[in-house]
PDB file of C-alpha atoms and ligand atoms in Angstrom:
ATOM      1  CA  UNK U 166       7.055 -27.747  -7.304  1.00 65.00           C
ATOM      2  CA  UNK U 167       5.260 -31.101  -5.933  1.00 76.00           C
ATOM      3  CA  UNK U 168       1.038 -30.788  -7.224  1.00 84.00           C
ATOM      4  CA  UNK U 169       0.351 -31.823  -3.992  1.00 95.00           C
ATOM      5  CA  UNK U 170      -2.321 -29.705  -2.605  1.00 97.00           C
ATOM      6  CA  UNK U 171      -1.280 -27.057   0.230  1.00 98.00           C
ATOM      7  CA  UNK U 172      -3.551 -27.801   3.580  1.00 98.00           C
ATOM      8  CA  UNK U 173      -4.962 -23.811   4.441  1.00 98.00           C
ATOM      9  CA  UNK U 174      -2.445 -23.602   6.811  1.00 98.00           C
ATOM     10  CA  UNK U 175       0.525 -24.525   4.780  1.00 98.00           C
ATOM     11  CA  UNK U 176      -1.107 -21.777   2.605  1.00 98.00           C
ATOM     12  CA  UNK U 177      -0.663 -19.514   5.023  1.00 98.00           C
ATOM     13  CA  UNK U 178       2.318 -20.060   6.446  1.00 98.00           C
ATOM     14  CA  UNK U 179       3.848 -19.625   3.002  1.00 98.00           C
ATOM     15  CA  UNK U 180       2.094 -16.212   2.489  1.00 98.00           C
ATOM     16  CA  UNK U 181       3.646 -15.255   6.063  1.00 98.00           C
ATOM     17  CA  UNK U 182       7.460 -16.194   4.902  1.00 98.00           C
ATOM     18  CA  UNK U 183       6.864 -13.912   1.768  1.00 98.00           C
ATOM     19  CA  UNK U 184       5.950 -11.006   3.875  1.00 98.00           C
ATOM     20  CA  UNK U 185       8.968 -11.686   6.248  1.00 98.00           C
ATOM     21  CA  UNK U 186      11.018 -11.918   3.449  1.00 98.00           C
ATOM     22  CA  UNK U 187      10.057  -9.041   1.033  1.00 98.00           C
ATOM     23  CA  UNK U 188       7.936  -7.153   3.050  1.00 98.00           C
ATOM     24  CA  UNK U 189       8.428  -3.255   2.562  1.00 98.00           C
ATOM     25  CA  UNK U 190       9.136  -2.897   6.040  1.00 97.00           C
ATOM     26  CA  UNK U 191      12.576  -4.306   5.423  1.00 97.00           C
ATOM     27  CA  UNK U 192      13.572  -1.477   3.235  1.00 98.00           C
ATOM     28  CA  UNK U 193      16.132   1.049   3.739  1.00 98.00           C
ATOM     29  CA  UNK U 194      13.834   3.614   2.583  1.00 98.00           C
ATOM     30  CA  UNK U 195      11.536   2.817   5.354  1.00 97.00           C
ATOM     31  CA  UNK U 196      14.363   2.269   8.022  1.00 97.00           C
ATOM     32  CA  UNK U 197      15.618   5.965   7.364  1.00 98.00           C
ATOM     33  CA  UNK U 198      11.820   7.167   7.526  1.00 98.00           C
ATOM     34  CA  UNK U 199      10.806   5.733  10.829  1.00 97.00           C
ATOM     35  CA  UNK U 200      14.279   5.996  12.837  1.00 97.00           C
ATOM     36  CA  UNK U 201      14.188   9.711  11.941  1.00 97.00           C
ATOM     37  CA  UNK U 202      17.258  10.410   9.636  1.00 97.00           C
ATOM     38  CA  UNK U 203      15.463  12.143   6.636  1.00 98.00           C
ATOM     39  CA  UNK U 204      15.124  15.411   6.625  1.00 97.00           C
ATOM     40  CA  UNK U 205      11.405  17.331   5.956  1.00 97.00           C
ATOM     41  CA  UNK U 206      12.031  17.518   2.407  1.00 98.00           C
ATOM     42  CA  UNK U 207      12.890  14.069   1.737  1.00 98.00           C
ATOM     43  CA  UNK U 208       9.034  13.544   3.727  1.00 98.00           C
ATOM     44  CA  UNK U 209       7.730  15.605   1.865  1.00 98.00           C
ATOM     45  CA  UNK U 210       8.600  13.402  -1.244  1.00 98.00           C
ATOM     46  CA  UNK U 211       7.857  10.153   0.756  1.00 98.00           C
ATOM     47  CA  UNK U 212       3.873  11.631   1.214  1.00 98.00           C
ATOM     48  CA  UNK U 213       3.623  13.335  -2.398  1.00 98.00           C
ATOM     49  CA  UNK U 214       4.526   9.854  -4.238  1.00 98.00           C
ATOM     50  CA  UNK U 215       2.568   8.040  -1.503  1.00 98.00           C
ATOM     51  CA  UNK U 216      -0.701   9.741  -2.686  1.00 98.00           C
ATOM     52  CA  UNK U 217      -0.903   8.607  -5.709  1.00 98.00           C
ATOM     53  CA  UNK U 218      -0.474   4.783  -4.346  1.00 98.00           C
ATOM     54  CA  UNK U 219      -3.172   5.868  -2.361  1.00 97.00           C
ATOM     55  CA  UNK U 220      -5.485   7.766  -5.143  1.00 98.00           C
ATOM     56  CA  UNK U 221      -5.144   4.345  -7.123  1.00 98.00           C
ATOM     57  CA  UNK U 222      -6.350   2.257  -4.324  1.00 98.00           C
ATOM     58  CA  UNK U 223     -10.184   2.730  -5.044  1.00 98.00           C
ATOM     59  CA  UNK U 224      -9.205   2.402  -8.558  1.00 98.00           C
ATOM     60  CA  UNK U 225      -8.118  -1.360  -8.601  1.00 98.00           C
ATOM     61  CA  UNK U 226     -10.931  -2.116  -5.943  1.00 98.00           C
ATOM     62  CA  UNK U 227     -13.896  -0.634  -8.176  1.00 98.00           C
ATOM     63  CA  UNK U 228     -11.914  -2.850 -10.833  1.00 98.00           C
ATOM     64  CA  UNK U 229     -12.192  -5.406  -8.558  1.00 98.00           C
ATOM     65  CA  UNK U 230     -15.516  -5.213  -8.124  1.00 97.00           C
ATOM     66  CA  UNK U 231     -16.452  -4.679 -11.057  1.00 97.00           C
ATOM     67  CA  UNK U 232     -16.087  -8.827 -11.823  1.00 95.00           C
ATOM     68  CA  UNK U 233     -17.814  -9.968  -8.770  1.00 97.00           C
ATOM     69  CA  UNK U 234     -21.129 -11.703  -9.414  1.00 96.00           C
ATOM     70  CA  UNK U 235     -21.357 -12.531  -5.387  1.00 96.00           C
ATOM     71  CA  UNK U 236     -23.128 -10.057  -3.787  1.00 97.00           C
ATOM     72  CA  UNK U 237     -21.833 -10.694  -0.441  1.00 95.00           C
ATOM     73  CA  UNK U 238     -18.607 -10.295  -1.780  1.00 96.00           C
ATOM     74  CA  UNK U 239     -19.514  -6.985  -2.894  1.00 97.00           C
ATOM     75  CA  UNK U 240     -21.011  -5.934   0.004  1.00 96.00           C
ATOM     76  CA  UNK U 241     -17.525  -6.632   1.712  1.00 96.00           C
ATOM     77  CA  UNK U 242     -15.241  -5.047  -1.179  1.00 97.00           C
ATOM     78  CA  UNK U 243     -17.252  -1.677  -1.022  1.00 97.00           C
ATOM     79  CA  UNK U 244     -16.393  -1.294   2.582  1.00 96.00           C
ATOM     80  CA  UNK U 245     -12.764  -0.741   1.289  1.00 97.00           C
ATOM     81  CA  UNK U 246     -14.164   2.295  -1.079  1.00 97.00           C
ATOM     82  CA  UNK U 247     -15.911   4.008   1.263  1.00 97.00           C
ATOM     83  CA  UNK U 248     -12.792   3.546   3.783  1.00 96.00           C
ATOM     84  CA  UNK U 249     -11.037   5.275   1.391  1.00 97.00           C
ATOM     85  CA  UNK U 250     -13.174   8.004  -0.483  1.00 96.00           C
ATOM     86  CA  UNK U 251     -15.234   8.584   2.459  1.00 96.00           C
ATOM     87  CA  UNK U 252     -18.995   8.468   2.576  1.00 94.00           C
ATOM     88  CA  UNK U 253     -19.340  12.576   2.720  1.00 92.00           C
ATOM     89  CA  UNK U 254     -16.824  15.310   1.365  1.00 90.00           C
ATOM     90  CA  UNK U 255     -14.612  15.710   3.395  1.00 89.00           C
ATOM     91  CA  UNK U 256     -13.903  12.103   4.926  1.00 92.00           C
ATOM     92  CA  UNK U 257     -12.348   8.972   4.114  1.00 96.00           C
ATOM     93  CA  UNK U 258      -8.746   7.780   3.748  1.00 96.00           C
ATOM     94  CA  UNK U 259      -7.975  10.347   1.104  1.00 97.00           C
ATOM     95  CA  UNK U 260      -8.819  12.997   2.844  1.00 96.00           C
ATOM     96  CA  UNK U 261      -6.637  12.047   5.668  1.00 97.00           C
ATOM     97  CA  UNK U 262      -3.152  11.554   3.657  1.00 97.00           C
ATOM     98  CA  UNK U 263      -4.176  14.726   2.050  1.00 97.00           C
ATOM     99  CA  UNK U 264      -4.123  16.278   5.887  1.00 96.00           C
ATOM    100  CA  UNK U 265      -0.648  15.133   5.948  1.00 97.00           C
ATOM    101  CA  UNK U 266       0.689  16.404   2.502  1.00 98.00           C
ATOM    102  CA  UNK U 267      -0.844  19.906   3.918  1.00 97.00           C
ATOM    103  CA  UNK U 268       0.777  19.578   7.382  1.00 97.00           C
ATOM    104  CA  UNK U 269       3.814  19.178   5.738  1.00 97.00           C
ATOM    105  CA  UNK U 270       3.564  22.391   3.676  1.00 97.00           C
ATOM    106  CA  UNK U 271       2.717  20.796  -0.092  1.00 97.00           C
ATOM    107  CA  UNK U 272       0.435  22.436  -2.314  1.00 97.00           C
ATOM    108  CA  UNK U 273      -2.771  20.214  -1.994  1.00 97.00           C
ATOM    109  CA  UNK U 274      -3.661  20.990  -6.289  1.00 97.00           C
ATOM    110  CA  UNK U 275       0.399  19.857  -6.713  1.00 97.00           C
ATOM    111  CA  UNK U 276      -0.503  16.537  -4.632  1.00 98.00           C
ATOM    112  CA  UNK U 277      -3.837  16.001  -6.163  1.00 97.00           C
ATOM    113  CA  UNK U 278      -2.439  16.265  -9.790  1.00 97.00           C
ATOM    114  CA  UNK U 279       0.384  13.955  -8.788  1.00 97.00           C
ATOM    115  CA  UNK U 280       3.005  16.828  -9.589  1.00 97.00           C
ATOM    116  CA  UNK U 281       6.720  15.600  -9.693  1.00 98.00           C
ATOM    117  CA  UNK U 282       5.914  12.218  -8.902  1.00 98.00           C
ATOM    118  CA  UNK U 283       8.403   9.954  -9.457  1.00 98.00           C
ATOM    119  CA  UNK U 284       8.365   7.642 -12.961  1.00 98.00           C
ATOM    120  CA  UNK U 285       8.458   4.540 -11.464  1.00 97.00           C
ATOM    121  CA  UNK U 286       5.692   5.595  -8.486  1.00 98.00           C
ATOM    122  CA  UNK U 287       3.377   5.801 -11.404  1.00 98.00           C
ATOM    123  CA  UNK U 288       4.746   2.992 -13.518  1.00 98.00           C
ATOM    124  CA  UNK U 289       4.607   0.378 -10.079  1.00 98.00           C
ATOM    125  CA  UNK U 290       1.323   1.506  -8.874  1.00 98.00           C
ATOM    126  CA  UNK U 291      -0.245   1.643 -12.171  1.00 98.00           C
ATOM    127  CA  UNK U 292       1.057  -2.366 -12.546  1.00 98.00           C
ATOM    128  CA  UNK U 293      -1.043  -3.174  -9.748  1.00 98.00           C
ATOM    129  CA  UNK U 294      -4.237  -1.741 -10.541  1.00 98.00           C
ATOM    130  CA  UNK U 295      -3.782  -3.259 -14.134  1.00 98.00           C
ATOM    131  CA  UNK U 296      -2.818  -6.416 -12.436  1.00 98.00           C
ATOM    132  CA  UNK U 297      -6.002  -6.381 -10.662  1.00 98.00           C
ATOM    133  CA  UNK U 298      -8.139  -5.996 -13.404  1.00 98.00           C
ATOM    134  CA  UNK U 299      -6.408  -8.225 -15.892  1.00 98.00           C
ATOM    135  CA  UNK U 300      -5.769 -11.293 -13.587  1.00 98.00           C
ATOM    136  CA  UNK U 301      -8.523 -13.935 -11.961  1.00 98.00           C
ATOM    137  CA  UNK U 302     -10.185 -12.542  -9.408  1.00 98.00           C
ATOM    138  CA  UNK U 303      -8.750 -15.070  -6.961  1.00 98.00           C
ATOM    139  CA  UNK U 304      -5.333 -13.599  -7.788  1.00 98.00           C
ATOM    140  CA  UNK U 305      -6.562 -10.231  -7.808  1.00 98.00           C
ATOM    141  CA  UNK U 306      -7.853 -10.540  -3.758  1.00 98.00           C
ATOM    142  CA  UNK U 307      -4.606 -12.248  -2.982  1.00 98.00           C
ATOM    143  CA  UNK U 308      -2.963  -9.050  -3.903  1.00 98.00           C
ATOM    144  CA  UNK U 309      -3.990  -7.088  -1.122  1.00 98.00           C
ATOM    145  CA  UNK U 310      -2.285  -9.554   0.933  1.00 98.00           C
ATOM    146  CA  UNK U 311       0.413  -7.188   1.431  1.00 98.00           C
ATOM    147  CA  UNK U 312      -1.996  -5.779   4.280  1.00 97.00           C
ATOM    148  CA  UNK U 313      -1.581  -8.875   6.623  1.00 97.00           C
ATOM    149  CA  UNK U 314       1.909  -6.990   7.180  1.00 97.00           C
ATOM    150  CA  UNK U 315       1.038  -2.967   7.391  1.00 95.00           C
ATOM    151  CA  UNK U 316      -0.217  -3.075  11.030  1.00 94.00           C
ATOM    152  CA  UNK U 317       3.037  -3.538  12.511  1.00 93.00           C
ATOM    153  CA  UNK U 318       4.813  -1.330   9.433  1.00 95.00           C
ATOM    154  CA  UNK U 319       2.268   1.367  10.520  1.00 94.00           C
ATOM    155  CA  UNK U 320       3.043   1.110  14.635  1.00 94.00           C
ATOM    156  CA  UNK U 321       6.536   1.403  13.751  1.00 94.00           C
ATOM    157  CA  UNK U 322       6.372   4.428  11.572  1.00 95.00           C
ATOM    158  CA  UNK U 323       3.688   6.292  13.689  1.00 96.00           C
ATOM    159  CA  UNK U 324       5.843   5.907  17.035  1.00 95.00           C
ATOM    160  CA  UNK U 325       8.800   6.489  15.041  1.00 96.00           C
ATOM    161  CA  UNK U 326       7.801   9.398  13.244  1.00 96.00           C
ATOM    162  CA  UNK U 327       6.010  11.348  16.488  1.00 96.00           C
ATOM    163  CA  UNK U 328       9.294  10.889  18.012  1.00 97.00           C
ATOM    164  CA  UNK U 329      11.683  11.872  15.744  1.00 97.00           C
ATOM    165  CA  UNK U 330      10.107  14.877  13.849  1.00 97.00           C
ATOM    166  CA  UNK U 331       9.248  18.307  15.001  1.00 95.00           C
ATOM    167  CA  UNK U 332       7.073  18.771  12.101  1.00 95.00           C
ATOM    168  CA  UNK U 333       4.753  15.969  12.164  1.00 96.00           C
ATOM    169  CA  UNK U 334       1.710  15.637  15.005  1.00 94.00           C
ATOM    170  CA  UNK U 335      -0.572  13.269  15.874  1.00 94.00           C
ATOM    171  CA  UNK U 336      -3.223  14.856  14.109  1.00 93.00           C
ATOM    172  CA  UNK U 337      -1.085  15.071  10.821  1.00 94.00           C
ATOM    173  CA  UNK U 338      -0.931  11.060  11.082  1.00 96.00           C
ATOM    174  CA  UNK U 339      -4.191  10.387  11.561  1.00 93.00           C
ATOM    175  CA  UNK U 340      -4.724   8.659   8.383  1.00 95.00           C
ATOM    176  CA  UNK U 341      -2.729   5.534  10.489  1.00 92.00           C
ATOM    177  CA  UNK U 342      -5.334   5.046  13.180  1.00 90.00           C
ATOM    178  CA  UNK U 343      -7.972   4.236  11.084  1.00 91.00           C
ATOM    179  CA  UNK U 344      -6.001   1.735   8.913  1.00 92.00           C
ATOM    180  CA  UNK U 345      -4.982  -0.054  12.268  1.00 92.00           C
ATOM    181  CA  UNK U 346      -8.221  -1.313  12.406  1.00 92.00           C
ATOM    182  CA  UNK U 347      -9.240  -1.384   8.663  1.00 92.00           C
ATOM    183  CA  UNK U 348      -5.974  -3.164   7.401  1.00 92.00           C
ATOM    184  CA  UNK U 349      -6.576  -6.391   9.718  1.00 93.00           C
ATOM    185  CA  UNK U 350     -10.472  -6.618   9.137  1.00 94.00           C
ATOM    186  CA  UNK U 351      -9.908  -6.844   5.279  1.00 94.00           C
ATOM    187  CA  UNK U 352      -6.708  -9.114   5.542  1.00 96.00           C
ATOM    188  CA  UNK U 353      -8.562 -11.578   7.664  1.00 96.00           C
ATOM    189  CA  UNK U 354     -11.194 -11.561   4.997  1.00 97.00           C
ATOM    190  CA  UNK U 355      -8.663 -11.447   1.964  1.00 98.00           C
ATOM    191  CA  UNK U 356      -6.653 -14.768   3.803  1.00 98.00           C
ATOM    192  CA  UNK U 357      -9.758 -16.542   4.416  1.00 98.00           C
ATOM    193  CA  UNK U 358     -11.051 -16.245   0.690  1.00 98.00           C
ATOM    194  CA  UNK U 359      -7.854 -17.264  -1.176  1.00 98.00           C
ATOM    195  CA  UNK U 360      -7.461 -20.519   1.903  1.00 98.00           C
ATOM    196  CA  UNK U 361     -11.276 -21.083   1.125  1.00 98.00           C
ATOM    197  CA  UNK U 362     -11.143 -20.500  -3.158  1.00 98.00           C
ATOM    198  CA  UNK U 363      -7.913 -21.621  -4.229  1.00 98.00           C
ATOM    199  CA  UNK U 364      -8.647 -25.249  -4.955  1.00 97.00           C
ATOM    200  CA  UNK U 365      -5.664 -26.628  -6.927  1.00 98.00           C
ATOM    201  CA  UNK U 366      -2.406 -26.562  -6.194  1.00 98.00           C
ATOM    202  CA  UNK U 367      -1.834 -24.152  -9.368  1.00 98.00           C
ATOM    203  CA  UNK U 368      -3.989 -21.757  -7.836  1.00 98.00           C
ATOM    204  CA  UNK U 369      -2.355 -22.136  -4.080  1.00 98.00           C
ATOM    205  CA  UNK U 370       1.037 -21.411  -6.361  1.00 98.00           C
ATOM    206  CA  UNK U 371      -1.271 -18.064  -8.244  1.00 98.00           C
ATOM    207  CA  UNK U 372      -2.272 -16.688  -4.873  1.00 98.00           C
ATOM    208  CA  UNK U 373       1.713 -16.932  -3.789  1.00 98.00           C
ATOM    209  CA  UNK U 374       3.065 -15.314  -6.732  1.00 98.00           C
ATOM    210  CA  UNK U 375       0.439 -12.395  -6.796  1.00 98.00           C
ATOM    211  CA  UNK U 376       1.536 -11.560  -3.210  1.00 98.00           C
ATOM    212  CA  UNK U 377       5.914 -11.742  -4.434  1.00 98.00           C
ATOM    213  CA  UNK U 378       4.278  -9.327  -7.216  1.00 99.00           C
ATOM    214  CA  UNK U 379       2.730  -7.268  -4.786  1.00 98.00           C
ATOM    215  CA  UNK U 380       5.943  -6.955  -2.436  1.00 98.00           C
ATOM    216  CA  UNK U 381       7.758  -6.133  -5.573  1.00 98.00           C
ATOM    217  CA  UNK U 382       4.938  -3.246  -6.109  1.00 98.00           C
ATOM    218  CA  UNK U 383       5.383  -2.054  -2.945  1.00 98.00           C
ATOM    219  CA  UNK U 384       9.291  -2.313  -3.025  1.00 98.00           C
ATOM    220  CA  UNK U 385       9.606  -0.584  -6.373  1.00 98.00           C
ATOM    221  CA  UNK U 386       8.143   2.658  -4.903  1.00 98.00           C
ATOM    222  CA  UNK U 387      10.766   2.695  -2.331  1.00 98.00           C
ATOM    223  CA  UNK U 388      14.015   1.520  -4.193  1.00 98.00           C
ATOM    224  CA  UNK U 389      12.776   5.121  -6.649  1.00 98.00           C
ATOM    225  CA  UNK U 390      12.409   7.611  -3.654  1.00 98.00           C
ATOM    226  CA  UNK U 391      16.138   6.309  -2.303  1.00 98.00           C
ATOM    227  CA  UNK U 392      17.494   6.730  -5.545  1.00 98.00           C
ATOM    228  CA  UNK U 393      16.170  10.353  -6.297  1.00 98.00           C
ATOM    229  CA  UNK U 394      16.231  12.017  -2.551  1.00 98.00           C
ATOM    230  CA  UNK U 395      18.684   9.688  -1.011  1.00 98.00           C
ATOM    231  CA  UNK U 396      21.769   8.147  -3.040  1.00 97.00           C
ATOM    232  CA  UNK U 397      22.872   9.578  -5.375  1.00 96.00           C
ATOM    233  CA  UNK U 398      20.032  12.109  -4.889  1.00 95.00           C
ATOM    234  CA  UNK U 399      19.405  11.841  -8.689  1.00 96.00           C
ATOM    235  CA  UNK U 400      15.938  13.116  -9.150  1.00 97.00           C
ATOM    236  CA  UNK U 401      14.533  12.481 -12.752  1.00 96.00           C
ATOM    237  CA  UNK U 402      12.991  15.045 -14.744  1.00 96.00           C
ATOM    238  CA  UNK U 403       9.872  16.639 -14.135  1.00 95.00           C
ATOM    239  CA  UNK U 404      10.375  15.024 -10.510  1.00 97.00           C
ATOM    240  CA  UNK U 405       9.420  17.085  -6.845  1.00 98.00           C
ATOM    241  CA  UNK U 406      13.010  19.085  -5.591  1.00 97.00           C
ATOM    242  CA  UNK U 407      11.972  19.694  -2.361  1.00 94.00           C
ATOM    243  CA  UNK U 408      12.994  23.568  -1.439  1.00 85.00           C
ATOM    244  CA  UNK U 409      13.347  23.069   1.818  1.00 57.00           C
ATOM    245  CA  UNK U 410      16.143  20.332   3.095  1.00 49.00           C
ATOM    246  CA  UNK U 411      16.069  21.252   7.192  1.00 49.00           C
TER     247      UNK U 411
HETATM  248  O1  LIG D 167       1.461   2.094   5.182  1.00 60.91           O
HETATM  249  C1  LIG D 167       1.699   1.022   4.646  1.00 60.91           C
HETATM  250  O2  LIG D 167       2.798   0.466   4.747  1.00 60.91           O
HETATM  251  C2  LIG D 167       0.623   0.414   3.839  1.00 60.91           C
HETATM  252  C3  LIG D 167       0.803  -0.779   3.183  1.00 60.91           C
HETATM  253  C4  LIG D 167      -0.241  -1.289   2.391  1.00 60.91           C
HETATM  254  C5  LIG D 167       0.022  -2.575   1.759  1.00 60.91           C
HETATM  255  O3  LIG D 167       0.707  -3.400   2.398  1.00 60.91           O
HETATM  256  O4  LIG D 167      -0.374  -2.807   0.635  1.00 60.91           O
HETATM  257  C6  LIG D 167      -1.447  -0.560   2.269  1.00 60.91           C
HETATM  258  C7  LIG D 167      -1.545   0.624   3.010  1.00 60.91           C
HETATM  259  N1  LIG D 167      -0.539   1.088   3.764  1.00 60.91           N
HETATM  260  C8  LIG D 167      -2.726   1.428   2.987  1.00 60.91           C
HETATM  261  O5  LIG D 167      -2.791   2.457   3.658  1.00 60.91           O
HETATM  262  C9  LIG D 167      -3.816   1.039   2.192  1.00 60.91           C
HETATM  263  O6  LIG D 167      -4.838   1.717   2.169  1.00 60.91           O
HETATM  264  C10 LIG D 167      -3.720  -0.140   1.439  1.00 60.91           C
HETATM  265  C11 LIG D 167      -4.616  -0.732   0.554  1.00 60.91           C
HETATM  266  C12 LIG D 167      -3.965  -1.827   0.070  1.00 60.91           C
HETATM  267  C13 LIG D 167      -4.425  -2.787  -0.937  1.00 60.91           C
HETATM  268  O7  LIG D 167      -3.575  -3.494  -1.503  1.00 60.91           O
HETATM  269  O8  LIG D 167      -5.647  -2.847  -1.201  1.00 60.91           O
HETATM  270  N2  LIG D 167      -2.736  -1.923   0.628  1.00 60.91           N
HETATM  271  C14 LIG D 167      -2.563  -0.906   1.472  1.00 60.91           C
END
């Protein structure tokens, strides 16, 4: 590595190869998901581990937060709270992948108490939020970098999924619509910070690593669900057996 300093848009340019590289998107997981070639069960373990990804999201942004000194930059972390818990009962992000574990037939109290999760769902997501908290913050915002890539991961998967599955609707999906809009609001302010904050060429090399780290994250998640409901189909103990494989 040269300690020449990046320009911003050398910056990002290297983010962008690292999410066309290791993006989850590329994974065979995901492939099988969206081109319609799992079967309701093997969904149904896709959402289940998914929530708890999703529980921990407010998590590692109140953890976030909870180092910020800038009050503007509190003001725009919060928005990513509320997006997800809502600002009633009954709203939010949450809400709406729980509308999806229910339309496809899980118990909401088995979702909600992350029942038969998978080990490594809660030993990848749990890295992040601890990452998050533990890092600088600068690293910490370049971890949601991941979300420069989700809208076109979510297009994909909405289309894909509509088409291919009698059991999931439009309305059961609706947790995607929001994020089409949420996802590229809070990237574009996520990639401006880290261009704007990262100052040495250290840091530039910080920002890229905590994005690999959260591809790997991300990856993790996916390489466990293929090995348990895919090949072999080796589910660990205590993990989800869906009862229904049609
Ligand atoms: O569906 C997806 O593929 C996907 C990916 C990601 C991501 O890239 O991290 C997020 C989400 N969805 C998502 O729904 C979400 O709320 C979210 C928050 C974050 C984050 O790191 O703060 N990533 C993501």
């Amino acid at each position: 590595m040269s300690d020449a300093l990046l320009t911003p848009e050398a910056l990002e340019a290297a983010l962008r190869q690292i999410g066309a590289e290791r993006y989850h998107n590329l994974h065979p997981f995901h492939r099988l998901l969206h081109e319609g070639r799992l079967n309701r069960g093997q969904v149904q373990a896709w959402a289940l581990n998914r929530y708890y990804y999703q529980s921990r999201i407010p998590l590692k942004d109140a953890a976030l937060m909870s180092r910020v000194e800038d009050p503007a930059l509190r003001r725009e972390w919060r928005r990513r709270i509320e997006d997800h818990d809502g600002t009633n009962e009954g709203d939010g992000g949450i809400n709406r992948w729980l509308a999806l574990t229910d339309g496809l037939g899980l118990r909401r109290a088995d979702v909600e108490a992350g029942r038969g999760i998978l080990p490594a769902t809660r030993f990848a997501v749990d890295a992040y939020v601890r990452f998050v908290r533990d890092r600088s913050l600068l690293e910490a915002v370049a971890s949601s970098l991941t979300e420069l890539f989700s809208p076109n991961i979510i297009s994909e998967r909405v289309s894909g999924m509509l088409r291919h599955y009698d059991f999931i609707s439009e309305d059961t999906l609706r947790y995607f619509g929001h994020r089409l809009s949420q996802a590229p609001r809070d990237s574009d302010f996520a990639l401006d910070y880290v261009k704007r904050e990262a100052r040495t060429r250290q840091e530039q090399e910080q920002v890229l690593e905590a994005l690999r780290f959260k591809c790997d994250v991300l990856w993790a998640q996916l390489d466990a669900l293929y090995l348990a409901y895919v090949e072999p189909g080796m589910v660990p103990p205590g993990g989800f057996r869906p009862d229904n494989t049609a």
